[in-house]
Amino acid sequence: MKGAHDAALNLRGMTAYIDDLPEPANALQATVKLSESARGRITRIDALAALALDPSVRVITAADVPGENQLGFTVADEPLLPEHEWEYWGQPLVLCLAQTRALARRAAELVRVEGEPLEPVFDPREAAARGEFILPPRTQSSGDVEKAVARASYVAEGRADSGGQEHVYLETQGAFAELVDGTRVRIVSSTQGATVVQRAAARVLGLPMNAVEVEARRLGGAFGGKEDQATSWACLAALGAFVTGRPVKLYLDRKTDMRATGKRHPYSSDFRISADKDGRILSFEADYYQNSGSSCDLSPGILSRTLFHACGAYRVPNVRITGYMCKTNLPSFTAFRGFGAPQAFFVIEAAIDALAAKMGLQAEEIKARNLVEEGDVTHYGMPLVGVRAREAWDRLTAQADWRRLRADIDAFNAAHPLEKLGAALIPNCFGISFTKLPMNQGGALVHVYQDGSVLVSTGAVEMGQQVARKIARVASSALGVPLDTVRVERTSTLTVANTVPTAASTGSDINGAAALAACEEIRGRIIAKATELTGLAAAELSFREGRLLCAGSDTGLSFRDLVAKCHEARIDLSAHGFYATPGLFYDAQAERGSPFAYHVYGAALVVARLDVLRGSYAIEKAVAVHDIARSLDPVVDRGQVEGAFAQGLGWATLEELVFSNEGRLLSDTLSTYKLPDAHFLSAGLDLDFLPESENPRAVLGSKAVGEPPLNYGIAGYFAVLDAIRAARPDARIPYDLPMTPEKALSALSGGLVGTRKRGNA
Amino acid sequence: MTKRSLRFLANDRVVETDRWEGSPALDFIRKDLALTGTKEGCREGDCGACAVLLGERKREGGAAYRAVPSCVLPLAALENKHLVTIEGLAAGADGGLTPVMRAFLEENASQCGFCSPGFIIVLTAWLIEGSHLDEEGALEAVSGNLCRCTGYGSIRRAAARLIKDFRDLPPEPEARLDALAAAQVVPASLPAFAQGGLLEKTAPRPLFTPVGFAVGGGSDLYVRNPDPIPRSGFAYLPADPSLKAITRRGATLEVGAAATVREFFASEDVRSAVPGIERFEGKFASILVRNVATLGGNAVNASPVADIVSMLIALGAIVRIERPEQSGTAREIPLERLYLGYKKLDLAAGELVTAFLLQAHGRPLFNFEKASKRSTLDIAAVNTAIMIELDENRITRGRISAGGVAATPLLLEGASELITGREVTGSLAVEAARAAASEVSPISDVRGSAAYRIEALKRLVLAHFATLFPGDAGIQDAVTKEALR
Ligand SMILES: Cc1cc2nc3c(=O)[nH]c(=O)nc-3n(C[C@H](O)[C@H](O)[C@H](O)COP(=O)(O)OP(=O)(O)OC[C@H]3O[C@@H](n4cnc5c(N)ncnc54)[C@H](O)[C@@H]3O)c2cc1C
Ligand code: FES
Ligand code: FES
């Protein structure tokens, strides 16, 4: 099957991920020794017992770093290996190398790191009270909230907490590094950003970037977890290779990965919302305490996205919101699909839920009355164009026959004391572009070989989002050649330089556009040659499926023929393409601008079934209507929407990070951290795309798809809440995502004393 | 340490190795055999990325193929068997794609692809087993496999294609295997092995005695110790057929300690002794784990939330303990008395649990309940089982067990005593639930707080009565009232 070449290899077990690559015989296996308390000062590292274990054992510490021992580029707060202090439970302290992985793991157990305890902080509000911030707080506002509240008929306020989320990419973090000619280093990394790794490794090793080659092959999933946090592992492998002169492979076992790496940021937020007597929202205020963890990482960008998405898919005339990046002694929380937006959506959805309770209305009524409309201006001053929120909402409610469904659910609930159904709807409005402006650029290198086959290299890392398949389609349609003559190569810093991470849903927008530019350039040269040879007008000529057409009819010439002619005529059949998303600007001082190229819209509905006796619940039904504009590949987009929804639903109703009071992650295995399995998602997602419409602001009229549908999962939380209220209208339930059977049971039994600490730690 | 060489069929070639038989099979497959299509995703039996097919010749002829998690499997488990990896499946099909792979391709069910070989393996096993070729059966087949990319929609659609295409497979295992080989779902080596070819039969080796340490399915041992260090006295118990047997002698049902959870629930003798017990098979782990996990391992692992133990305690099981090297040393004790404290057992070094004995008279009412975060493939926060023998409406014998509410699995003596001799009524259900809740004092951990466990236990005991007496309005009312009190 065309364009699915990669998938066929996956299915045959032939795709080589990091740990599948053959290793040179002299390769060493690496692992790390993790800290065993949340915060402390290192006094002594004793490696004698580890070194005595086997002659191949090497123990490498901060003192061995030849360059600058620093990974943080925004804030210098992330040493590769700590020199003085460790800042969370599970932080890598030293690197251990040995002949086999089992030996390396045993060596790590034998290394003793002694230290003095320091007082940790885990709660973001407590950190804020102490002034422990990564960067200063940020506030965005529009209109006048005080005035709005003063004339409002209804005001609701409250608190909403959302927990973190472990990525559980099925392939854990890994890297392979070796010296080339004894002076340069080559790294194969499971990273979303080859350049990110290249830059950091160069800094750590004290090398210029041109002496560091980074290759990113196919990843076994990433979801944001390998955007910034693949870097340290790649640098550790490179450090090991640099110090020992031998190739080094590092592939984390699941437990080490779960303990040491960052996850989605937990948030704790306060909100106040006001509305007029008809339920039109007048104002929204929020304070977001982002639990940033031990270092800066991507926290500022994530907070930006939270602030930009504070109002969800709603029109709110008066806004004041503040975000705090609170430094705590937990793993450095990082990018995870949605990148701070789902956290914001949860807060506004909770606020509307609280408002609905005040007004004695259904939350869905309020949502329907306040959807964003064409021409609305966001609270940061961006006019919205091509708005499809209402279109999606209307289509969803019609398709799901919402009024009837609601009535059926109420009737069912009245007849079943021990079983309740609950439902919730959520509208979507998600901005596309990196919130950090300079990141909105990308390059591509396209070669057409003498036989007419095409090779495309870009910065886009293939990690299951099937960006390679989309880029192949872009190249195939731009050159007018069959899809199976196009191959998309892995990402390497040798072929495309200065790439940005494949993230923010922009992978195909940016890299596809860059590939398009390169293809168009080559196509132009070939068409020029064709004009010269045939005397036909360039404007009339086109390629389709590898044939040269003139005004639609075959000229008898093929793409391949012309390529050969070009080569004979010494015409360059390679081109570099570049793309910088146009029209973006943002004034960080004024907190005003247009940071997004466009928005993605949609809406979803989730119905949950609650077992009142046992406190367990299941997803009964899920429906979504989603905007993919004119898709590059609807089959790929369907997989993206289904996958994102599954992760959102997991985050909202199942996946719980549990930390001990001492800051130790207790849910550090797949037996204690539960993500959706096929059974959990057996209801599936009824998915409908909005009618095709061209998006002028992305490649070939398409829209990005990776992150926005994750928000739909939030409806799962409110659906279970709705079911609990059907059983116990008097229940007082804090907005505390994820929902868990324990929390449901607590609500159903009128509150349990001594339930565990909140998941947000 | 004595070295014994091990022989097995790996795809279509015979492999002989003297690697230590306790080494994890996954490492051997990936490193020694260089078959890297089998992935390591967790090394704890929870993701299915490492799934392989394992075929074992049956005494009555033919072979049984099961999907198993190779990360928790000792190398010893491969001996005399047929190991089939994803590469083996691909090699048997034109263009390298079996119909199962093609269904995945057509439905775009492989995104990052890391989980894909595991899914292909378990769905291939599902077709080989062939007994539940419907949507529910497919869901059960993939119960041990995680995919983080697809949300399972495309995988479900791929399975639907397979159901359509293979619904009419012959029911007899041999004919089915031939049909699947003809359709290139499996390579020809499977029917060849099943018919006694490719690997010559060798007599099973005797158990190592004295036993230094025993391994059943490894699904507990290898999770706790993923890199075991070679040591002597390694005994792979399922290799001894006498330890796997499930037999009924008069009113006594004897279940060998090395019988797998799958075999336990499949046994007609077990099903007739405890009517309806098979409904609870799906509450235990995944099909992958059930294919290897043994009853003895469940008991000796001594987890306070061991599910089979909870069931067996309610059923009044007696456990038999022996020293294999000394005949006549057998002793028998009630299962609940095996547990002395947290992970402390009345079991000396070198002693083995060899069997569980159940009384198989009458038709007791039985129910099992489990509270866990995810409803499938999750360890319980709390579990409980109940067994009731009734005379008219009077309980002549009642036993309620509970797990996750103390340092050991428990027989709830108070609640059990309370219900014995009483008429079944709504108020009895409530009294029993409250009694159960008041006789336990759990601790808080990652799976739930102490308060949650107590409340959950109370409600699960109510659920026992609500489930066992669905038509009794008095019970339903009382349970509803108590649940919403
Ligand atoms: C993914 C996953 C899910 C799981 N889900 C569940 C679940 O839902 N419910 C549940 O109860 N458990 C579950 N478990 C735990 C485990 O699978 C079970 O406890 C299983 O029954 C253990 O059996 P085994 O044969 O694999 O044990 P092994 O790992 O082989 O052995 C466990 C221990 O018992 C000893 N041992 C084994 N057999 C004997 C014997 N006959 N005599 C003396 N000592 C012996 C071993 O030396 C070892 O110390 C799960 C495990 C995994 C990996
Ligand atoms: S590696 Fe995950 S089940 Fe074996
Ligand atoms: S396709 Fe990525 S985990 Fe399944």
PDB file of N, CA, C and O in Angstrom, chain A residues 464-482:
ATOM      1  N   GLY A 464       5.100   8.412  15.123  1.00  0.00           N
ATOM      2  CA  GLY A 464       3.792   7.784  15.194  1.00  0.00           C
ATOM      3  C   GLY A 464       2.684   8.729  14.770  1.00  0.00           C
ATOM      4  O   GLY A 464       1.551   8.320  14.587  1.00  0.00           O
ATOM      5  N   GLN A 465       3.028  10.022  14.608  1.00  0.00           N
ATOM      6  CA  GLN A 465       2.007  10.965  14.137  1.00  0.00           C
ATOM      7  C   GLN A 465       1.898  10.885  12.619  1.00  0.00           C
ATOM      8  O   GLN A 465       1.088  11.544  12.013  1.00  0.00           O
ATOM      9  N   GLN A 466       2.731  10.094  12.010  1.00  0.00           N
ATOM     10  CA  GLN A 466       2.696   9.819  10.571  1.00  0.00           C
ATOM     11  C   GLN A 466       2.939  11.070   9.744  1.00  0.00           C
ATOM     12  O   GLN A 466       2.354  11.272   8.687  1.00  0.00           O
ATOM     13  N   VAL A 467       3.827  11.912  10.266  1.00  0.00           N
ATOM     14  CA  VAL A 467       4.186  13.136   9.549  1.00  0.00           C
ATOM     15  C   VAL A 467       4.930  12.777   8.266  1.00  0.00           C
ATOM     16  O   VAL A 467       4.804  13.460   7.252  1.00  0.00           O
ATOM     17  N   ALA A 468       5.679  11.676   8.281  1.00  0.00           N
ATOM     18  CA  ALA A 468       6.415  11.277   7.085  1.00  0.00           C
ATOM     19  C   ALA A 468       5.435  10.981   5.955  1.00  0.00           C
ATOM     20  O   ALA A 468       5.647  11.337   4.806  1.00  0.00           O
ATOM     21  N   ARG A 469       4.355  10.353   6.313  1.00  0.00           N
ATOM     22  CA  ARG A 469       3.342  10.006   5.320  1.00  0.00           C
ATOM     23  C   ARG A 469       2.713  11.287   4.740  1.00  0.00           C
ATOM     24  O   ARG A 469       2.456  11.390   3.547  1.00  0.00           O
ATOM     25  N   LYS A 470       2.497  12.279   5.604  1.00  0.00           N
ATOM     26  CA  LYS A 470       1.917  13.538   5.119  1.00  0.00           C
ATOM     27  C   LYS A 470       2.901  14.297   4.227  1.00  0.00           C
ATOM     28  O   LYS A 470       2.528  14.854   3.196  1.00  0.00           O
ATOM     29  N   ILE A 471       4.152  14.325   4.656  1.00  0.00           N
ATOM     30  CA  ILE A 471       5.147  15.055   3.865  1.00  0.00           C
ATOM     31  C   ILE A 471       5.349  14.370   2.512  1.00  0.00           C
ATOM     32  O   ILE A 471       5.500  15.026   1.484  1.00  0.00           O
ATOM     33  N   ALA A 472       5.295  13.054   2.516  1.00  0.00           N
ATOM     34  CA  ALA A 472       5.398  12.336   1.242  1.00  0.00           C
ATOM     35  C   ALA A 472       4.252  12.747   0.317  1.00  0.00           C
ATOM     36  O   ALA A 472       4.436  12.946  -0.886  1.00  0.00           O
ATOM     37  N   ARG A 473       3.080  12.924   0.887  1.00  0.00           N
ATOM     38  CA  ARG A 473       1.940  13.350   0.068  1.00  0.00           C
ATOM     39  C   ARG A 473       2.150  14.760  -0.481  1.00  0.00           C
ATOM     40  O   ARG A 473       1.809  15.044  -1.628  1.00  0.00           O
ATOM     41  N   VAL A 474       2.689  15.631   0.360  1.00  0.00           N
ATOM     42  CA  VAL A 474       2.951  17.002  -0.092  1.00  0.00           C
ATOM     43  C   VAL A 474       3.923  16.961  -1.270  1.00  0.00           C
ATOM     44  O   VAL A 474       3.689  17.582  -2.316  1.00  0.00           O
ATOM     45  N   ALA A 475       5.014  16.204  -1.115  1.00  0.00           N
ATOM     46  CA  ALA A 475       6.030  16.152  -2.168  1.00  0.00           C
ATOM     47  C   ALA A 475       5.449  15.511  -3.419  1.00  0.00           C
ATOM     48  O   ALA A 475       5.680  15.980  -4.544  1.00  0.00           O
ATOM     49  N   SER A 476       4.691  14.457  -3.230  1.00  0.00           N
ATOM     50  CA  SER A 476       4.132  13.765  -4.385  1.00  0.00           C
ATOM     51  C   SER A 476       3.175  14.680  -5.140  1.00  0.00           C
ATOM     52  O   SER A 476       3.179  14.730  -6.371  1.00  0.00           O
ATOM     53  N   SER A 477       2.369  15.443  -4.410  1.00  0.00           N
ATOM     54  CA  SER A 477       1.431  16.299  -5.139  1.00  0.00           C
ATOM     55  C   SER A 477       2.147  17.523  -5.725  1.00  0.00           C
ATOM     56  O   SER A 477       1.811  17.979  -6.811  1.00  0.00           O
ATOM     57  N   ALA A 478       3.186  18.028  -5.043  1.00  0.00           N
ATOM     58  CA  ALA A 478       3.891  19.202  -5.568  1.00  0.00           C
ATOM     59  C   ALA A 478       4.680  18.856  -6.829  1.00  0.00           C
ATOM     60  O   ALA A 478       4.747  19.641  -7.771  1.00  0.00           O
ATOM     61  N   LEU A 479       5.265  17.671  -6.856  1.00  0.00           N
ATOM     62  CA  LEU A 479       6.059  17.285  -8.023  1.00  0.00           C
ATOM     63  C   LEU A 479       5.212  16.571  -9.070  1.00  0.00           C
ATOM     64  O   LEU A 479       5.634  16.402 -10.219  1.00  0.00           O
ATOM     65  N   GLY A 480       4.033  16.134  -8.665  1.00  0.00           N
ATOM     66  CA  GLY A 480       3.191  15.396  -9.595  1.00  0.00           C
ATOM     67  C   GLY A 480       3.718  14.008  -9.893  1.00  0.00           C
ATOM     68  O   GLY A 480       3.645  13.523 -11.010  1.00  0.00           O
ATOM     69  N   VAL A 481       4.277  13.377  -8.876  1.00  0.00           N
ATOM     70  CA  VAL A 481       4.820  12.026  -9.065  1.00  0.00           C
ATOM     71  C   VAL A 481       4.086  11.039  -8.165  1.00  0.00           C
ATOM     72  O   VAL A 481       3.475  11.441  -7.179  1.00  0.00           O
ATOM     73  N   PRO A 482       4.116   9.747  -8.515  1.00  0.00           N
ATOM     74  CA  PRO A 482       3.422   8.766  -7.674  1.00  0.00           C
ATOM     75  C   PRO A 482       3.981   8.751  -6.252  1.00  0.00           C
ATOM     76  O   PRO A 482       5.183   8.933  -6.047  1.00  0.00           O
TER      77      PRO A 482
END
